[in-house]
PDB file of C-alpha atoms in Angstrom:
ATOM      1  CA  LYS A   1     106.296 100.405  32.467  1.00 63.00           C
ATOM      2  CA  ASN A   2     106.430 103.786  30.782  1.00 71.00           C
ATOM      3  CA  SER A   3     109.695 102.730  29.127  1.00 73.00           C
ATOM      4  CA  ILE A   4     107.746 100.279  26.968  1.00 77.00           C
ATOM      5  CA  PHE A   5     105.842 103.165  25.383  1.00 79.00           C
ATOM      6  CA  THR A   6     108.861 105.468  25.106  1.00 83.00           C
ATOM      7  CA  SER A   7     110.864 102.696  23.414  1.00 82.00           C
ATOM      8  CA  GLN A   8     108.004 101.947  21.041  1.00 84.00           C
ATOM      9  CA  TYR A   9     107.565 105.587  20.036  1.00 87.00           C
ATOM     10  CA  TYR A  10     111.322 106.102  19.711  1.00 90.00           C
ATOM     11  CA  GLY A  11     111.599 103.024  17.482  1.00 88.00           C
ATOM     12  CA  ASP A  12     108.719 104.281  15.321  1.00 91.00           C
ATOM     13  CA  LYS A  13     110.412 107.713  15.109  1.00 92.00           C
ATOM     14  CA  GLN A  14     107.378 109.364  16.722  1.00 91.00           C
ATOM     15  CA  TYR A  15     109.693 111.588  18.721  1.00 91.00           C
ATOM     16  CA  THR A  16     107.158 114.019  20.151  1.00 89.00           C
ATOM     17  CA  LYS A  17     105.252 111.088  21.658  1.00 88.00           C
ATOM     18  CA  VAL A  18     108.412 110.026  23.503  1.00 90.00           C
ATOM     19  CA  SER A  19     108.397 113.228  25.519  1.00 92.00           C
ATOM     20  CA  THR A  20     104.615 113.022  25.932  1.00 91.00           C
ATOM     21  CA  CYS A  21     105.069 109.687  27.748  1.00 89.00           C
ATOM     22  CA  VAL A  22     107.553 111.277  30.095  1.00 92.00           C
ATOM     23  CA  TRP A  23     105.256 114.214  30.792  1.00 93.00           C
ATOM     24  CA  GLN A  24     102.399 111.857  31.675  1.00 90.00           C
ATOM     25  CA  MET A  25     104.526 110.218  34.342  1.00 89.00           C
ATOM     26  CA  ILE A  26     105.729 113.586  35.620  1.00 92.00           C
ATOM     27  CA  PHE A  27     102.091 114.628  36.056  1.00 91.00           C
ATOM     28  CA  PHE A  28     101.345 111.311  37.743  1.00 86.00           C
ATOM     29  CA  SER A  29     104.231 111.735  40.190  1.00 89.00           C
ATOM     30  CA  PHE A  30     102.921 115.152  41.243  1.00 92.00           C
ATOM     31  CA  LEU A  31      99.443 113.691  41.699  1.00 89.00           C
ATOM     32  CA  LEU A  32     100.978 111.300  44.225  1.00 89.00           C
ATOM     33  CA  ILE A  33     102.103 114.086  46.589  1.00 94.00           C
ATOM     34  CA  PRO A  34      98.937 113.938  48.765  1.00 95.00           C
ATOM     35  CA  LEU A  35      99.234 110.151  49.011  1.00 91.00           C
ATOM     36  CA  ALA A  36     102.924 110.405  49.931  1.00 92.00           C
ATOM     37  CA  LEU A  37     102.151 112.927  52.674  1.00 95.00           C
ATOM     38  CA  ALA A  38      99.282 110.796  53.998  1.00 93.00           C
ATOM     39  CA  VAL A  39     101.450 107.682  54.149  1.00 89.00           C
ATOM     40  CA  SER A  40     104.155 109.716  55.868  1.00 91.00           C
ATOM     41  CA  PHE A  41     101.673 111.022  58.427  1.00 92.00           C
ATOM     42  CA  PHE A  42     100.501 107.505  59.278  1.00 90.00           C
ATOM     43  CA  SER A  43     103.909 105.852  58.971  1.00 83.00           C
ATOM     44  CA  ASP A  44     104.204 105.505  62.735  1.00 83.00           C
ATOM     45  CA  LYS A  45     101.401 102.946  62.407  1.00 83.00           C
ATOM     46  CA  LEU A  46     102.452 101.507  59.016  1.00 74.00           C
ATOM     47  CA  HIS A  47     105.639  99.728  59.930  1.00 73.00           C
ATOM     48  CA  ILE A  48     107.017  96.399  61.009  1.00 74.00           C
ATOM     49  CA  LEU A  49     109.945  97.771  62.969  1.00 75.00           C
ATOM     50  CA  PRO A  50     110.740  96.243  66.341  1.00 79.00           C
ATOM     51  CA  ASP A  51     109.958  98.582  69.231  1.00 82.00           C
ATOM     52  CA  TYR A  52     113.610  99.305  69.996  1.00 81.00           C
ATOM     53  CA  LEU A  53     114.148 100.630  66.429  1.00 80.00           C
ATOM     54  CA  CYS A  54     111.046 102.845  66.264  1.00 84.00           C
ATOM     55  CA  VAL A  55     112.853 105.781  67.879  1.00 86.00           C
ATOM     56  CA  TYR A  56     115.287 105.892  64.967  1.00 86.00           C
ATOM     57  CA  GLY A  57     113.320 104.263  62.163  1.00 87.00           C
ATOM     58  CA  ILE A  58     110.039 106.175  62.293  1.00 90.00           C
ATOM     59  CA  PRO A  59     111.550 109.674  61.786  1.00 92.00           C
ATOM     60  CA  TYR A  60     113.642 108.319  58.894  1.00 92.00           C
ATOM     61  CA  GLN A  61     110.585 106.616  57.428  1.00 89.00           C
ATOM     62  CA  LYS A  62     108.449 109.777  57.687  1.00 93.00           C
ATOM     63  CA  ILE A  63     110.971 111.813  55.699  1.00 95.00           C
ATOM     64  CA  ILE A  64     111.439 109.126  53.043  1.00 93.00           C
ATOM     65  CA  PHE A  65     107.680 108.650  52.657  1.00 91.00           C
ATOM     66  CA  SER A  66     107.096 112.423  52.450  1.00 94.00           C
ATOM     67  CA  PHE A  67     109.272 112.523  49.354  1.00 95.00           C
ATOM     68  CA  SER A  68     108.309 109.118  47.928  1.00 91.00           C
ATOM     69  CA  PHE A  69     106.625 110.810  44.943  1.00 91.00           C
ATOM     70  CA  THR A  70     110.121 111.801  43.782  1.00 94.00           C
ATOM     71  CA  PHE A  71     110.885 108.129  43.076  1.00 92.00           C
ATOM     72  CA  PHE A  72     108.183 108.238  40.387  1.00 88.00           C
ATOM     73  CA  LEU A  73     109.546 111.526  39.070  1.00 93.00           C
ATOM     74  CA  TYR A  74     112.980 109.912  38.776  1.00 94.00           C
ATOM     75  CA  GLU A  75     111.486 106.909  36.990  1.00 90.00           C
ATOM     76  CA  ALA A  76     109.629 109.210  34.585  1.00 90.00           C
ATOM     77  CA  LEU A  77     112.864 110.888  33.553  1.00 95.00           C
ATOM     78  CA  THR A  78     114.818 107.628  33.295  1.00 94.00           C
ATOM     79  CA  THR A  79     112.355 106.212  30.774  1.00 90.00           C
ATOM     80  CA  PHE A  80     113.285 108.968  28.346  1.00 94.00           C
ATOM     81  CA  PHE A  81     116.883 107.773  28.258  1.00 94.00           C
ATOM     82  CA  VAL A  82     116.127 104.041  28.536  1.00 90.00           C
ATOM     83  CA  GLY A  83     113.806 104.298  25.534  1.00 89.00           C
ATOM     84  CA  GLN A  84     116.716 105.614  23.483  1.00 91.00           C
ATOM     85  CA  GLY A  85     119.186 103.071  24.810  1.00 91.00           C
ATOM     86  CA  LYS A  86     121.208 105.762  26.615  1.00 94.00           C
ATOM     87  CA  THR A  87     121.530 103.864  29.869  1.00 94.00           C
ATOM     88  CA  TYR A  88     124.999 105.277  30.488  1.00 97.00           C
ATOM     89  CA  ILE A  89     123.274 108.550  31.420  1.00 97.00           C
ATOM     90  CA  LEU A  90     121.442 106.694  34.183  1.00 96.00           C
ATOM     91  CA  SER A  91     124.729 105.300  35.448  1.00 96.00           C
ATOM     92  CA  ILE A  92     126.157 108.815  35.634  1.00 98.00           C
ATOM     93  CA  SER A  93     123.062 110.065  37.470  1.00 97.00           C
ATOM     94  CA  ILE A  94     123.245 107.194  39.962  1.00 97.00           C
ATOM     95  CA  ILE A  95     126.921 107.868  40.655  1.00 98.00           C
ATOM     96  CA  LEU A  96     126.158 111.561  41.131  1.00 98.00           C
ATOM     97  CA  GLY A  97     123.223 110.774  43.441  1.00 97.00           C
ATOM     98  CA  CYS A  98     125.284 108.344  45.521  1.00 97.00           C
ATOM     99  CA  ILE A  99     128.101 110.852  45.943  1.00 98.00           C
ATOM    100  CA  VAL A 100     125.662 113.578  47.033  1.00 98.00           C
ATOM    101  CA  ASN A 101     123.887 111.119  49.338  1.00 98.00           C
ATOM    102  CA  VAL A 102     127.067 109.932  51.056  1.00 97.00           C
ATOM    103  CA  ILE A 103     128.631 113.381  51.441  1.00 98.00           C
ATOM    104  CA  LEU A 104     125.460 115.031  52.732  1.00 98.00           C
ATOM    105  CA  SER A 105     124.520 112.112  54.981  1.00 97.00           C
ATOM    106  CA  ILE A 106     127.942 112.240  56.615  1.00 97.00           C
ATOM    107  CA  PHE A 107     127.675 116.028  56.878  1.00 97.00           C
ATOM    108  CA  PHE A 108     124.206 115.965  58.464  1.00 98.00           C
ATOM    109  CA  ILE A 109     125.121 113.118  60.812  1.00 97.00           C
ATOM    110  CA  LYS A 110     128.571 114.338  61.905  1.00 97.00           C
ATOM    111  CA  VAL A 111     128.214 118.142  61.787  1.00 97.00           C
ATOM    112  CA  PHE A 112     124.580 118.574  62.795  1.00 97.00           C
ATOM    113  CA  ASN A 113     124.328 115.349  64.826  1.00 97.00           C
ATOM    114  CA  LEU A 114     121.032 114.417  63.136  1.00 96.00           C
ATOM    115  CA  GLY A 115     121.488 110.633  63.129  1.00 94.00           C
ATOM    116  CA  THR A 116     118.989 108.745  60.998  1.00 94.00           C
ATOM    117  CA  ILE A 117     117.161 111.963  60.148  1.00 96.00           C
ATOM    118  CA  GLY A 118     120.397 113.275  58.619  1.00 97.00           C
ATOM    119  CA  SER A 119     120.700 110.055  56.661  1.00 96.00           C
ATOM    120  CA  ALA A 120     117.144 110.526  55.336  1.00 96.00           C
ATOM    121  CA  TYR A 121     117.947 114.104  54.287  1.00 97.00           C
ATOM    122  CA  GLY A 122     121.068 112.895  52.487  1.00 97.00           C
ATOM    123  CA  THR A 123     119.094 110.170  50.725  1.00 96.00           C
ATOM    124  CA  ILE A 124     116.409 112.563  49.527  1.00 97.00           C
ATOM    125  CA  LEU A 125     118.918 115.218  48.443  1.00 98.00           C
ATOM    126  CA  GLY A 126     120.892 112.564  46.541  1.00 98.00           C
ATOM    127  CA  LEU A 127     117.739 111.564  44.698  1.00 97.00           C
ATOM    128  CA  LEU A 128     116.921 115.212  43.994  1.00 98.00           C
ATOM    129  CA  ALA A 129     120.422 115.656  42.534  1.00 98.00           C
ATOM    130  CA  GLU A 130     119.715 112.749  40.177  1.00 98.00           C
ATOM    131  CA  ILE A 131     116.358 114.265  39.191  1.00 98.00           C
ATOM    132  CA  LEU A 132     117.899 117.680  38.537  1.00 98.00           C
ATOM    133  CA  PHE A 133     120.658 116.133  36.422  1.00 98.00           C
ATOM    134  CA  LEU A 134     118.223 114.056  34.348  1.00 98.00           C
ATOM    135  CA  GLY A 135     115.750 116.943  34.144  1.00 98.00           C
ATOM    136  CA  TYR A 136     118.460 119.238  32.823  1.00 98.00           C
ATOM    137  CA  LEU A 137     119.383 116.710  30.133  1.00 98.00           C
ATOM    138  CA  PHE A 138     115.727 116.034  29.312  1.00 97.00           C
ATOM    139  CA  LEU A 139     115.033 119.740  28.785  1.00 97.00           C
ATOM    140  CA  ASN A 140     118.308 120.660  27.075  1.00 97.00           C
ATOM    141  CA  LYS A 141     118.317 122.328  23.677  1.00 97.00           C
ATOM    142  CA  SER A 142     119.127 119.299  21.520  1.00 96.00           C
ATOM    143  CA  ASN A 143     116.488 117.092  23.134  1.00 96.00           C
ATOM    144  CA  ASN A 144     113.965 119.895  22.815  1.00 96.00           C
ATOM    145  CA  GLU A 145     114.706 120.258  19.098  1.00 96.00           C
ATOM    146  CA  ILE A 146     114.274 116.542  18.407  1.00 95.00           C
ATOM    147  CA  PHE A 147     111.672 115.479  20.996  1.00 95.00           C
ATOM    148  CA  LYS A 148     109.964 118.797  21.896  1.00 95.00           C
ATOM    149  CA  THR A 149     110.679 118.103  25.570  1.00 96.00           C
ATOM    150  CA  ARG A 150     109.830 121.635  26.641  1.00 95.00           C
ATOM    151  CA  THR A 151     106.331 121.292  25.233  1.00 93.00           C
ATOM    152  CA  ILE A 152     104.248 120.196  28.186  1.00 91.00           C
ATOM    153  CA  SER A 153     101.600 117.864  26.853  1.00 82.00           C
ATOM    154  CA  TYR A 154      98.798 115.998  28.553  1.00 85.00           C
ATOM    155  CA  ASP A 155      97.321 112.841  27.028  1.00 86.00           C
ATOM    156  CA  PHE A 156      94.872 111.174  29.393  1.00 82.00           C
ATOM    157  CA  SER A 157      94.430 108.111  27.151  1.00 84.00           C
ATOM    158  CA  LEU A 158      98.183 107.486  27.149  1.00 82.00           C
ATOM    159  CA  LEU A 159      98.315 107.927  30.923  1.00 79.00           C
ATOM    160  CA  LYS A 160      95.540 105.337  31.253  1.00 81.00           C
ATOM    161  CA  LYS A 161      97.496 102.872  29.095  1.00 80.00           C
ATOM    162  CA  ILE A 162     100.670 103.402  31.123  1.00 76.00           C
ATOM    163  CA  PHE A 163      98.763 103.140  34.385  1.00 74.00           C
ATOM    164  CA  LYS A 164      96.920  99.976  33.294  1.00 77.00           C
ATOM    165  CA  LEU A 165     100.150  98.281  32.284  1.00 72.00           C
ATOM    166  CA  GLY A 166     102.167  99.404  35.296  1.00 68.00           C
ATOM    167  CA  LEU A 167      99.605  99.212  38.116  1.00 67.00           C
ATOM    168  CA  PRO A 168     100.000  95.522  39.020  1.00 69.00           C
ATOM    169  CA  THR A 169     103.799  95.671  39.056  1.00 66.00           C
ATOM    170  CA  GLY A 170     103.874  99.037  40.797  1.00 63.00           C
ATOM    171  CA  PHE A 171     101.491  97.855  43.495  1.00 66.00           C
ATOM    172  CA  VAL A 172     103.582  94.770  44.269  1.00 68.00           C
ATOM    173  CA  ASN A 173     106.798  96.837  44.272  1.00 62.00           C
ATOM    174  CA  SER A 174     105.223  99.374  46.649  1.00 61.00           C
ATOM    175  CA  LEU A 175     104.146  96.646  49.053  1.00 63.00           C
ATOM    176  CA  THR A 176     107.648  95.196  48.954  1.00 62.00           C
ATOM    177  CA  GLN A 177     109.174  98.607  49.738  1.00 56.00           C
ATOM    178  CA  VAL A 178     106.797  99.233  52.640  1.00 55.00           C
ATOM    179  CA  SER A 179     107.457  95.817  54.141  1.00 54.00           C
ATOM    180  CA  LEU A 180     111.237  96.329  53.961  1.00 51.00           C
ATOM    181  CA  ILE A 181     111.255  99.702  55.714  1.00 48.00           C
TER     182      ILE A 181
END
């Protein structure tokens, strides 16, 4: 729901607040690291996989959950571009991430014989490629001149507003993700 605030500030030409919204979500994603690691640690008990799939599914699930905070980091960066209506940048990042994911998954599975673990590594590295691409664009010179993206700013009241608006939807989405894995 951060994109609501970034769009509002962009429309009002309050450009420094646009990057402040993004920074709040970046901070929030890093705060989720302990939770992600805890969920990963207990993921062998937090699943609905049939017994015959646990051998393959649990190791995959542990890796994905360990890096689940990166999904929020990705979302934080996407809101910067969505708020400006530059959704084509997201399409490019998704294509890049998918290419990295497929190539590395095949590499880890075929060359290193890692099976589902190799697929998890490919998935995470594909997402990290998307984050690096969007992060580079977010911090580039022109965006920094207009939006002051390199100025790390913390605004607890804004984070509370974002969190209050996004918590119900985020909670339901998280439950849906957990039940699908």
